[in-house]
């Protein structure tokens, strides 16, 4: 497992659009389909990454806590499924079911969406405001597999709360850290 940090896409970047299959719903979704009234969270994950597995329960809690408050949420897997068959769309559906992921889990077969977001690792988090401008990209929290720090989601939760309650968001954000995206 390579420890790869986020690339930290520039704040105020307009959300790149996409048209991707949703493995949870057997249809396709665009950014507009995912968009929440108050903001949108896009998360790059995959099925096999130990960093994702370490935090998936908190990601699901965050989704459940904030979807009802007007935050749209989707996860995207962009890994090469030829070299990493455990990330195949059929197994994405199974991963979503087993982890109670009720939000869209999208498959980026061409990896063009990951490139447009400058995604580098799993998990990688992107929070956009209601105008679709990037206001947070960074880590979930300081917890990593085997570092002994409990998973809290504190960094991402603080950013979402700041968006919802019109507080300023600190532009000095810590990059996420995880497995590199498996490029073709």
Short mmCIF file of N, CA and C in Angstrom, two decimals:
data_model
loop_
_atom_site.label_atom_id
_atom_site.label_comp_id
_atom_site.label_asym_id
_atom_site.label_seq_id
_atom_site.Cartn_x
_atom_site.Cartn_y
_atom_site.Cartn_z
N UNK A 1 0.85 -1.18 0.00
CA UNK A 1 0.00 0.00 0.00
C UNK A 1 0.89 1.23 0.00
N UNK A 2 0.86 1.95 -1.10
CA UNK A 2 1.66 3.16 -1.23
C UNK A 2 0.97 4.31 -0.51
N UNK A 3 1.71 5.04 0.28
CA UNK A 3 1.16 6.19 1.00
C UNK A 3 1.26 7.40 0.08
N UNK A 4 0.14 7.74 -0.54
CA UNK A 4 0.09 8.82 -1.52
C UNK A 4 -0.79 9.94 -0.99
N UNK A 5 -0.29 11.18 -0.98
CA UNK A 5 -1.13 12.31 -0.54
C UNK A 5 -1.97 12.87 -1.68
N UNK A 6 -3.00 13.63 -1.30
CA UNK A 6 -3.83 14.36 -2.27
C UNK A 6 -2.98 15.35 -3.04
N UNK A 7 -3.41 15.67 -4.25
CA UNK A 7 -2.74 16.70 -5.05
C UNK A 7 -3.18 18.11 -4.67
N UNK A 8 -4.30 18.23 -3.93
CA UNK A 8 -4.79 19.52 -3.44
C UNK A 8 -5.16 20.47 -4.59
N UNK A 9 -6.17 20.07 -5.35
CA UNK A 9 -6.76 20.90 -6.40
C UNK A 9 -7.00 22.30 -5.85
N UNK A 10 -6.80 23.31 -6.66
CA UNK A 10 -6.93 24.70 -6.21
C UNK A 10 -8.34 24.99 -5.70
N UNK A 11 -8.41 25.65 -4.54
CA UNK A 11 -9.70 26.09 -4.01
C UNK A 11 -10.37 27.02 -5.03
N UNK A 12 -11.68 27.06 -5.01
CA UNK A 12 -12.52 27.82 -5.94
C UNK A 12 -12.55 27.26 -7.36
N UNK A 13 -11.98 26.07 -7.55
CA UNK A 13 -12.10 25.39 -8.84
C UNK A 13 -13.56 24.98 -9.03
N UNK A 14 -14.08 25.18 -10.21
CA UNK A 14 -15.44 24.75 -10.54
C UNK A 14 -15.47 23.22 -10.61
N UNK A 15 -16.51 22.62 -10.05
CA UNK A 15 -16.63 21.16 -10.03
C UNK A 15 -16.64 20.61 -11.45
N UNK A 16 -15.71 19.72 -11.76
CA UNK A 16 -15.75 19.07 -13.07
C UNK A 16 -17.00 18.20 -13.20
N UNK A 17 -17.63 18.26 -14.35
CA UNK A 17 -18.82 17.44 -14.57
C UNK A 17 -18.40 16.02 -14.92
N UNK A 18 -19.35 15.12 -14.87
CA UNK A 18 -19.11 13.73 -15.24
C UNK A 18 -20.43 13.10 -15.67
N UNK A 19 -20.30 11.96 -16.29
CA UNK A 19 -21.44 11.13 -16.69
C UNK A 19 -20.97 9.71 -16.48
N UNK A 20 -21.30 9.13 -15.31
CA UNK A 20 -20.73 7.85 -14.90
C UNK A 20 -21.81 6.87 -14.49
N UNK A 21 -21.56 5.58 -14.72
CA UNK A 21 -22.49 4.57 -14.24
C UNK A 21 -22.47 4.47 -12.71
N UNK A 22 -23.67 4.37 -12.14
CA UNK A 22 -23.83 4.20 -10.69
C UNK A 22 -24.03 2.72 -10.42
N UNK A 23 -23.06 2.09 -9.79
CA UNK A 23 -23.14 0.65 -9.53
C UNK A 23 -24.22 0.32 -8.49
N UNK A 24 -24.67 1.31 -7.74
CA UNK A 24 -25.73 1.09 -6.76
C UNK A 24 -27.12 1.12 -7.39
N UNK A 25 -27.28 1.77 -8.52
CA UNK A 25 -28.61 1.98 -9.08
C UNK A 25 -28.77 1.48 -10.52
N UNK A 26 -27.70 0.99 -11.11
CA UNK A 26 -27.74 0.53 -12.50
C UNK A 26 -28.26 1.61 -13.45
N UNK A 27 -27.82 2.85 -13.22
CA UNK A 27 -28.08 3.95 -14.15
C UNK A 27 -26.85 4.84 -14.18
N UNK A 28 -26.95 5.99 -14.80
CA UNK A 28 -25.81 6.91 -14.86
C UNK A 28 -26.15 8.19 -14.11
N UNK A 29 -25.09 8.85 -13.64
CA UNK A 29 -25.25 10.10 -12.89
C UNK A 29 -24.29 11.14 -13.43
N UNK A 30 -24.74 12.40 -13.37
CA UNK A 30 -23.90 13.55 -13.66
C UNK A 30 -23.68 14.30 -12.34
N UNK A 31 -22.81 15.30 -12.38
CA UNK A 31 -22.63 16.11 -11.18
C UNK A 31 -23.95 16.76 -10.80
N UNK A 32 -24.71 17.23 -11.77
CA UNK A 32 -26.00 17.87 -11.49
C UNK A 32 -26.96 16.91 -10.79
N UNK A 33 -26.89 15.63 -11.12
CA UNK A 33 -27.75 14.63 -10.46
C UNK A 33 -27.37 14.45 -8.99
N UNK A 34 -26.11 14.60 -8.68
CA UNK A 34 -25.58 14.39 -7.33
C UNK A 34 -25.72 15.65 -6.48
N UNK A 35 -25.66 16.79 -7.13
CA UNK A 35 -25.58 18.08 -6.46
C UNK A 35 -26.63 18.25 -5.36
N UNK A 36 -26.16 18.73 -4.20
CA UNK A 36 -27.05 19.04 -3.10
C UNK A 36 -27.43 20.51 -3.10
N UNK A 37 -28.50 20.82 -2.44
CA UNK A 37 -28.98 22.21 -2.38
C UNK A 37 -27.93 23.13 -1.75
N UNK A 38 -27.21 22.64 -0.74
CA UNK A 38 -26.25 23.49 -0.03
C UNK A 38 -24.80 23.19 -0.37
N UNK A 39 -24.55 22.04 -0.98
CA UNK A 39 -23.18 21.69 -1.35
C UNK A 39 -23.11 20.25 -1.79
N UNK A 40 -21.92 19.87 -2.27
CA UNK A 40 -21.74 18.53 -2.82
C UNK A 40 -20.38 17.98 -2.41
N UNK A 41 -20.39 16.74 -1.95
CA UNK A 41 -19.17 16.04 -1.54
C UNK A 41 -18.91 14.91 -2.53
N UNK A 42 -17.75 14.96 -3.17
CA UNK A 42 -17.30 13.90 -4.06
C UNK A 42 -16.10 13.23 -3.39
N UNK A 43 -16.16 11.89 -3.30
CA UNK A 43 -15.11 11.13 -2.62
C UNK A 43 -14.59 10.07 -3.57
N UNK A 44 -13.29 10.03 -3.77
CA UNK A 44 -12.67 8.96 -4.55
C UNK A 44 -12.28 7.85 -3.58
N UNK A 45 -12.84 6.66 -3.82
CA UNK A 45 -12.56 5.50 -2.99
C UNK A 45 -12.35 4.29 -3.91
N UNK A 46 -12.07 3.16 -3.31
CA UNK A 46 -12.08 1.88 -4.01
C UNK A 46 -12.38 0.80 -3.00
N UNK A 47 -12.59 -0.41 -3.47
CA UNK A 47 -13.00 -1.50 -2.59
C UNK A 47 -11.88 -2.05 -1.72
N UNK A 48 -10.66 -2.09 -2.24
CA UNK A 48 -9.62 -2.86 -1.56
C UNK A 48 -8.64 -2.03 -0.73
N UNK A 49 -8.65 -0.74 -0.83
CA UNK A 49 -7.64 0.10 -0.16
C UNK A 49 -7.80 0.03 1.37
N UNK A 50 -6.73 -0.30 2.10
CA UNK A 50 -6.82 -0.36 3.56
C UNK A 50 -7.16 1.00 4.19
N UNK A 51 -6.80 2.09 3.54
CA UNK A 51 -7.15 3.42 4.06
C UNK A 51 -8.65 3.66 3.96
N UNK A 52 -9.24 3.23 2.84
CA UNK A 52 -10.69 3.35 2.67
C UNK A 52 -11.41 2.45 3.66
N UNK A 53 -10.98 1.21 3.75
CA UNK A 53 -11.61 0.26 4.67
C UNK A 53 -11.55 0.79 6.10
N UNK A 54 -10.45 1.45 6.45
CA UNK A 54 -10.27 2.02 7.78
C UNK A 54 -11.32 3.09 8.10
N UNK A 55 -11.76 3.85 7.10
CA UNK A 55 -12.65 4.99 7.35
C UNK A 55 -14.05 4.85 6.76
N UNK A 56 -14.35 3.73 6.10
CA UNK A 56 -15.63 3.64 5.38
C UNK A 56 -16.83 3.82 6.30
N UNK A 57 -16.77 3.33 7.52
CA UNK A 57 -17.91 3.51 8.43
C UNK A 57 -18.17 4.99 8.71
N UNK A 58 -17.10 5.77 8.88
CA UNK A 58 -17.26 7.21 9.13
C UNK A 58 -17.76 7.93 7.88
N UNK A 59 -17.30 7.51 6.71
CA UNK A 59 -17.80 8.10 5.47
C UNK A 59 -19.30 7.89 5.36
N UNK A 60 -19.76 6.70 5.67
CA UNK A 60 -21.20 6.40 5.61
C UNK A 60 -21.96 7.23 6.66
N UNK A 61 -21.39 7.37 7.85
CA UNK A 61 -22.03 8.20 8.89
C UNK A 61 -22.14 9.66 8.43
N UNK A 62 -21.08 10.17 7.84
CA UNK A 62 -21.09 11.55 7.34
C UNK A 62 -22.17 11.69 6.27
N UNK A 63 -22.23 10.74 5.35
CA UNK A 63 -23.27 10.79 4.31
C UNK A 63 -24.65 10.80 4.94
N UNK A 64 -24.89 9.93 5.90
CA UNK A 64 -26.20 9.86 6.54
C UNK A 64 -26.51 11.12 7.34
N UNK A 65 -25.51 11.71 7.98
CA UNK A 65 -25.71 12.92 8.78
C UNK A 65 -25.99 14.15 7.92
N UNK A 66 -25.34 14.24 6.77
CA UNK A 66 -25.38 15.49 6.01
C UNK A 66 -26.29 15.48 4.77
N UNK A 67 -26.65 14.32 4.26
CA UNK A 67 -27.57 14.30 3.10
C UNK A 67 -28.88 14.98 3.45
N UNK A 68 -29.36 14.76 4.67
CA UNK A 68 -30.64 15.35 5.09
C UNK A 68 -30.52 16.86 5.31
N UNK A 69 -29.28 17.36 5.34
CA UNK A 69 -29.06 18.79 5.52
C UNK A 69 -28.74 19.50 4.20
N UNK A 70 -28.93 18.82 3.09
CA UNK A 70 -28.74 19.46 1.79
C UNK A 70 -27.39 19.26 1.14
N UNK A 71 -26.63 18.27 1.59
CA UNK A 71 -25.34 17.97 0.97
C UNK A 71 -25.50 16.74 0.08
N UNK A 72 -25.23 16.90 -1.21
CA UNK A 72 -25.22 15.77 -2.13
C UNK A 72 -23.90 15.04 -2.01
N UNK A 73 -23.95 13.72 -2.13
CA UNK A 73 -22.74 12.91 -1.92
C UNK A 73 -22.66 11.81 -2.97
N UNK A 74 -21.46 11.60 -3.48
CA UNK A 74 -21.19 10.46 -4.36
C UNK A 74 -19.75 10.01 -4.13
N UNK A 75 -19.55 8.70 -4.28
CA UNK A 75 -18.20 8.13 -4.28
C UNK A 75 -17.89 7.68 -5.70
N UNK A 76 -16.62 7.76 -6.06
CA UNK A 76 -16.18 7.38 -7.40
C UNK A 76 -14.98 6.45 -7.26
N UNK A 77 -14.99 5.36 -7.99
CA UNK A 77 -13.83 4.48 -8.08
C UNK A 77 -13.26 4.60 -9.49
N UNK A 78 -11.98 4.90 -9.57
CA UNK A 78 -11.32 5.10 -10.86
C UNK A 78 -10.20 4.09 -11.11
N UNK A 79 -10.09 3.10 -10.26
CA UNK A 79 -8.99 2.15 -10.39
C UNK A 79 -9.10 1.27 -11.63
N UNK A 80 -7.94 0.88 -12.15
CA UNK A 80 -7.83 -0.04 -13.27
C UNK A 80 -8.28 -1.43 -12.80
N UNK A 81 -9.42 -1.90 -13.31
CA UNK A 81 -9.96 -3.18 -12.84
C UNK A 81 -9.33 -4.39 -13.53
N UNK A 82 -8.52 -4.14 -14.55
CA UNK A 82 -7.79 -5.26 -15.17
C UNK A 82 -6.69 -5.71 -14.22
N UNK A 83 -5.92 -4.75 -13.71
CA UNK A 83 -4.84 -5.09 -12.78
C UNK A 83 -5.35 -5.27 -11.35
N UNK A 84 -6.50 -4.67 -11.03
CA UNK A 84 -7.07 -4.75 -9.68
C UNK A 84 -8.52 -5.19 -9.78
N UNK A 85 -8.75 -6.48 -10.10
CA UNK A 85 -10.12 -6.97 -10.32
C UNK A 85 -11.02 -6.85 -9.10
N UNK A 86 -10.46 -6.70 -7.91
CA UNK A 86 -11.29 -6.54 -6.71
C UNK A 86 -12.05 -5.21 -6.71
N UNK A 87 -11.72 -4.31 -7.63
CA UNK A 87 -12.41 -3.03 -7.76
C UNK A 87 -13.40 -3.01 -8.93
N UNK A 88 -13.70 -4.16 -9.48
CA UNK A 88 -14.65 -4.30 -10.60
C UNK A 88 -16.02 -3.76 -10.18
N UNK A 89 -16.79 -3.18 -11.11
CA UNK A 89 -18.11 -2.65 -10.77
C UNK A 89 -19.05 -3.64 -10.07
N UNK A 90 -19.00 -4.91 -10.44
CA UNK A 90 -19.85 -5.88 -9.75
C UNK A 90 -19.48 -5.97 -8.27
N UNK A 91 -18.19 -5.89 -7.99
CA UNK A 91 -17.73 -5.95 -6.60
C UNK A 91 -17.92 -4.61 -5.89
N UNK A 92 -17.99 -3.52 -6.66
CA UNK A 92 -18.33 -2.22 -6.06
C UNK A 92 -19.74 -2.28 -5.49
N UNK A 93 -20.65 -2.89 -6.24
CA UNK A 93 -22.04 -3.03 -5.78
C UNK A 93 -22.08 -3.84 -4.48
N UNK A 94 -21.31 -4.92 -4.44
CA UNK A 94 -21.25 -5.77 -3.25
C UNK A 94 -20.62 -5.00 -2.07
N UNK A 95 -19.54 -4.25 -2.34
CA UNK A 95 -18.89 -3.44 -1.31
C UNK A 95 -19.87 -2.41 -0.74
N UNK A 96 -20.62 -1.78 -1.63
CA UNK A 96 -21.61 -0.79 -1.19
C UNK A 96 -22.67 -1.43 -0.31
N UNK A 97 -23.16 -2.58 -0.72
CA UNK A 97 -24.18 -3.28 0.07
C UNK A 97 -23.62 -3.66 1.44
N UNK A 98 -22.44 -4.26 1.46
CA UNK A 98 -21.84 -4.72 2.72
C UNK A 98 -21.52 -3.58 3.68
N UNK A 99 -21.26 -2.38 3.14
CA UNK A 99 -20.89 -1.24 3.98
C UNK A 99 -22.02 -0.23 4.14
N UNK A 100 -23.22 -0.60 3.69
CA UNK A 100 -24.42 0.24 3.84
C UNK A 100 -24.27 1.60 3.15
N UNK A 101 -23.60 1.60 1.99
CA UNK A 101 -23.44 2.82 1.19
C UNK A 101 -24.73 3.01 0.40
N UNK A 102 -25.50 4.02 0.77
CA UNK A 102 -26.77 4.28 0.10
C UNK A 102 -26.70 5.44 -0.88
N UNK A 103 -25.55 6.07 -0.99
CA UNK A 103 -25.35 7.14 -1.96
C UNK A 103 -24.73 6.54 -3.22
N UNK A 104 -24.73 7.27 -4.33
CA UNK A 104 -24.17 6.74 -5.57
C UNK A 104 -22.69 6.36 -5.42
N UNK A 105 -22.36 5.19 -5.97
CA UNK A 105 -20.98 4.71 -6.03
C UNK A 105 -20.69 4.52 -7.51
N UNK A 106 -19.97 5.47 -8.09
CA UNK A 106 -19.80 5.60 -9.53
C UNK A 106 -18.50 4.96 -10.01
N UNK A 107 -18.54 4.45 -11.22
CA UNK A 107 -17.37 3.80 -11.81
C UNK A 107 -16.82 4.65 -12.95
N UNK A 108 -15.56 5.05 -12.80
CA UNK A 108 -14.85 5.91 -13.75
C UNK A 108 -13.90 5.05 -14.58
N UNK A 109 -14.44 4.31 -15.53
CA UNK A 109 -13.66 3.35 -16.30
C UNK A 109 -12.51 4.00 -17.07
N UNK A 110 -12.74 5.17 -17.65
CA UNK A 110 -11.71 5.82 -18.46
C UNK A 110 -10.70 6.59 -17.62
N UNK A 111 -10.99 6.78 -16.36
CA UNK A 111 -10.17 7.54 -15.42
C UNK A 111 -10.11 9.03 -15.73
N UNK A 112 -10.92 9.49 -16.69
CA UNK A 112 -10.93 10.90 -17.05
C UNK A 112 -11.49 11.78 -15.92
N UNK A 113 -12.44 11.26 -15.18
CA UNK A 113 -13.01 12.05 -14.08
C UNK A 113 -11.97 12.23 -12.98
N UNK A 114 -11.27 11.17 -12.63
CA UNK A 114 -10.21 11.29 -11.62
C UNK A 114 -9.17 12.31 -12.06
N UNK A 115 -8.82 12.29 -13.33
CA UNK A 115 -7.85 13.26 -13.85
C UNK A 115 -8.40 14.68 -13.79
N UNK A 116 -9.70 14.85 -14.09
CA UNK A 116 -10.27 16.20 -14.07
C UNK A 116 -10.35 16.77 -12.65
N UNK A 117 -10.44 15.89 -11.65
CA UNK A 117 -10.43 16.32 -10.25
C UNK A 117 -9.01 16.36 -9.68
N UNK A 118 -8.05 15.93 -10.46
CA UNK A 118 -6.66 15.81 -10.02
C UNK A 118 -6.55 14.89 -8.80
N UNK A 119 -7.41 13.86 -8.79
CA UNK A 119 -7.41 12.90 -7.69
C UNK A 119 -6.13 12.08 -7.73
N UNK A 120 -5.62 11.75 -6.57
CA UNK A 120 -4.36 11.02 -6.50
C UNK A 120 -4.45 9.76 -5.65
N UNK A 121 -5.35 9.77 -4.67
CA UNK A 121 -5.36 8.67 -3.71
C UNK A 121 -6.78 8.29 -3.32
N UNK A 122 -6.87 7.18 -2.61
CA UNK A 122 -8.13 6.77 -2.01
C UNK A 122 -7.90 6.61 -0.52
N UNK A 123 -8.70 7.31 0.28
CA UNK A 123 -9.78 8.22 -0.10
C UNK A 123 -9.25 9.62 -0.42
N UNK A 124 -9.97 10.32 -1.27
CA UNK A 124 -9.68 11.71 -1.63
C UNK A 124 -11.02 12.45 -1.61
N UNK A 125 -11.10 13.57 -0.87
CA UNK A 125 -12.35 14.26 -0.58
C UNK A 125 -12.39 15.64 -1.23
N UNK A 126 -13.53 15.98 -1.85
CA UNK A 126 -13.74 17.27 -2.51
C UNK A 126 -15.11 17.80 -2.11
N UNK A 127 -15.13 18.94 -1.43
CA UNK A 127 -16.38 19.56 -1.00
C UNK A 127 -16.60 20.85 -1.79
N UNK A 128 -17.75 20.93 -2.45
CA UNK A 128 -18.11 22.09 -3.27
C UNK A 128 -19.29 22.80 -2.63
N UNK A 129 -19.32 24.13 -2.75
CA UNK A 129 -20.45 24.90 -2.23
C UNK A 129 -21.63 24.85 -3.19
N UNK A 130 -22.67 25.58 -2.89
CA UNK A 130 -23.88 25.54 -3.72
C UNK A 130 -23.65 26.15 -5.11
N UNK A 131 -22.56 26.88 -5.29
CA UNK A 131 -22.20 27.42 -6.60
C UNK A 131 -21.23 26.49 -7.34
N UNK A 132 -21.01 25.29 -6.78
CA UNK A 132 -20.13 24.27 -7.36
C UNK A 132 -18.67 24.66 -7.36
N UNK A 133 -18.28 25.51 -6.41
CA UNK A 133 -16.87 25.90 -6.28
C UNK A 133 -16.24 25.12 -5.14
N UNK A 134 -15.02 24.66 -5.35
CA UNK A 134 -14.30 23.86 -4.36
C UNK A 134 -13.96 24.70 -3.14
N UNK A 135 -14.39 24.23 -1.97
CA UNK A 135 -14.10 24.94 -0.73
C UNK A 135 -13.28 24.11 0.24
N UNK A 136 -13.22 22.80 0.00
CA UNK A 136 -12.40 21.93 0.86
C UNK A 136 -11.93 20.75 0.04
N UNK A 137 -10.65 20.47 0.16
CA UNK A 137 -10.08 19.23 -0.37
C UNK A 137 -9.00 18.88 0.61
N UNK A 138 -9.11 17.70 1.14
CA UNK A 138 -8.15 17.31 2.17
C UNK A 138 -8.58 16.05 2.86
N UNK A 139 -8.05 15.89 4.05
CA UNK A 139 -8.24 14.64 4.78
C UNK A 139 -9.58 14.57 5.50
N UNK A 140 -9.98 13.35 5.81
CA UNK A 140 -11.13 13.10 6.66
C UNK A 140 -10.80 13.53 8.09
N UNK A 141 -9.65 13.07 8.58
CA UNK A 141 -9.14 13.38 9.91
C UNK A 141 -7.71 12.87 9.98
N UNK A 142 -7.11 12.88 11.17
CA UNK A 142 -5.72 12.45 11.33
C UNK A 142 -5.55 10.94 11.47
N UNK A 143 -6.62 10.18 11.51
CA UNK A 143 -6.53 8.74 11.68
C UNK A 143 -6.03 8.07 10.40
N UNK A 144 -5.15 7.10 10.59
CA UNK A 144 -4.66 6.26 9.51
C UNK A 144 -4.61 4.84 10.04
N UNK A 145 -4.63 3.85 9.15
CA UNK A 145 -4.52 2.48 9.65
C UNK A 145 -3.28 2.33 10.54
N UNK A 146 -3.48 1.79 11.68
CA UNK A 146 -2.43 1.43 12.63
C UNK A 146 -1.72 2.61 13.29
N UNK A 147 -2.27 3.86 13.21
CA UNK A 147 -1.60 4.94 13.94
C UNK A 147 -2.22 5.17 15.31
N UNK A 148 -3.29 4.45 15.64
CA UNK A 148 -3.88 4.53 16.97
C UNK A 148 -4.80 5.72 17.20
N UNK A 149 -4.93 6.61 16.23
CA UNK A 149 -5.82 7.76 16.37
C UNK A 149 -7.22 7.32 15.93
N UNK A 150 -8.23 7.53 16.79
CA UNK A 150 -9.58 7.11 16.41
C UNK A 150 -10.11 7.89 15.20
N UNK A 151 -10.90 7.21 14.39
CA UNK A 151 -11.55 7.84 13.24
C UNK A 151 -12.68 8.72 13.77
N UNK A 152 -12.65 10.01 13.39
CA UNK A 152 -13.68 10.95 13.86
C UNK A 152 -14.34 11.72 12.71
N UNK A 153 -13.64 11.82 11.59
CA UNK A 153 -14.13 12.63 10.48
C UNK A 153 -14.04 14.12 10.76
N UNK A 154 -13.27 14.52 11.78
CA UNK A 154 -13.29 15.89 12.27
C UNK A 154 -12.96 16.95 11.22
N UNK A 155 -11.96 16.74 10.40
CA UNK A 155 -11.59 17.77 9.42
C UNK A 155 -12.71 17.98 8.40
N UNK A 156 -13.21 16.88 7.85
CA UNK A 156 -14.28 16.99 6.85
C UNK A 156 -15.57 17.50 7.48
N UNK A 157 -15.91 17.00 8.66
CA UNK A 157 -17.12 17.47 9.34
C UNK A 157 -17.04 18.98 9.64
N UNK A 158 -15.87 19.45 10.06
CA UNK A 158 -15.72 20.89 10.31
C UNK A 158 -15.94 21.70 9.04
N UNK A 159 -15.42 21.20 7.92
CA UNK A 159 -15.61 21.90 6.64
C UNK A 159 -17.09 21.92 6.24
N UNK A 160 -17.77 20.79 6.38
CA UNK A 160 -19.19 20.74 6.01
C UNK A 160 -20.01 21.62 6.94
N UNK A 161 -19.73 21.56 8.24
CA UNK A 161 -20.45 22.42 9.19
C UNK A 161 -20.22 23.89 8.87
N UNK A 162 -18.99 24.24 8.53
CA UNK A 162 -18.69 25.63 8.17
C UNK A 162 -19.49 26.05 6.95
N UNK A 163 -19.61 25.18 5.97
CA UNK A 163 -20.41 25.48 4.79
C UNK A 163 -21.88 25.68 5.18
N UNK A 164 -22.40 24.77 5.98
CA UNK A 164 -23.82 24.83 6.34
C UNK A 164 -24.17 26.04 7.20
N UNK A 165 -23.23 26.46 8.05
CA UNK A 165 -23.51 27.54 9.00
C UNK A 165 -22.79 28.84 8.64
N UNK A 166 -22.38 28.95 7.37
CA UNK A 166 -21.79 30.19 6.84
C UNK A 166 -20.59 30.69 7.64
N UNK A 167 -19.74 29.75 8.06
CA UNK A 167 -18.49 30.12 8.73
C UNK A 167 -17.36 30.01 7.72
N UNK A 168 -16.30 30.75 7.95
CA UNK A 168 -15.17 30.67 7.03
C UNK A 168 -14.47 29.31 7.20
N UNK A 169 -13.95 28.83 6.09
CA UNK A 169 -13.24 27.55 6.08
C UNK A 169 -11.76 27.86 5.93
N UNK A 170 -10.97 27.30 6.83
CA UNK A 170 -9.53 27.53 6.81
C UNK A 170 -8.96 27.03 5.47
N UNK A 171 -8.27 27.89 4.73
CA UNK A 171 -7.70 27.46 3.45
C UNK A 171 -6.46 26.57 3.62
N UNK A 172 -5.90 26.54 4.83
CA UNK A 172 -4.75 25.66 5.10
C UNK A 172 -5.29 24.28 5.48
N UNK A 173 -5.41 23.42 4.49
CA UNK A 173 -6.04 22.12 4.67
C UNK A 173 -5.00 21.02 4.48
N UNK A 174 -5.09 19.99 5.32
CA UNK A 174 -4.16 18.86 5.24
C UNK A 174 -4.60 17.91 4.13
N UNK A 175 -3.66 17.49 3.31
CA UNK A 175 -4.03 16.54 2.26
C UNK A 175 -4.47 15.20 2.85
N UNK A 176 -5.34 14.54 2.12
CA UNK A 176 -5.68 13.18 2.47
C UNK A 176 -4.45 12.31 2.18
N UNK A 177 -4.47 11.11 2.70
CA UNK A 177 -3.37 10.18 2.49
C UNK A 177 -3.97 8.81 2.31
N UNK A 178 -3.53 8.09 1.30
CA UNK A 178 -4.07 6.76 1.08
C UNK A 178 -3.32 6.04 -0.02
N UNK A 179 -3.95 5.01 -0.55
CA UNK A 179 -3.38 4.27 -1.66
C UNK A 179 -3.49 5.10 -2.93
N UNK A 180 -2.48 5.01 -3.78
CA UNK A 180 -2.55 5.74 -5.05
C UNK A 180 -3.66 5.17 -5.92
N UNK A 181 -4.25 6.01 -6.73
CA UNK A 181 -5.20 5.53 -7.73
C UNK A 181 -4.42 4.64 -8.68
N UNK A 182 -5.02 3.52 -9.04
CA UNK A 182 -4.34 2.53 -9.90
C UNK A 182 -4.62 2.88 -11.36
N UNK A 183 -3.69 3.61 -11.94
CA UNK A 183 -3.84 4.10 -13.31
C UNK A 183 -3.58 3.00 -14.33
N UNK A 184 -4.23 3.12 -15.49
CA UNK A 184 -4.00 2.15 -16.56
C UNK A 184 -2.72 2.45 -17.29
#
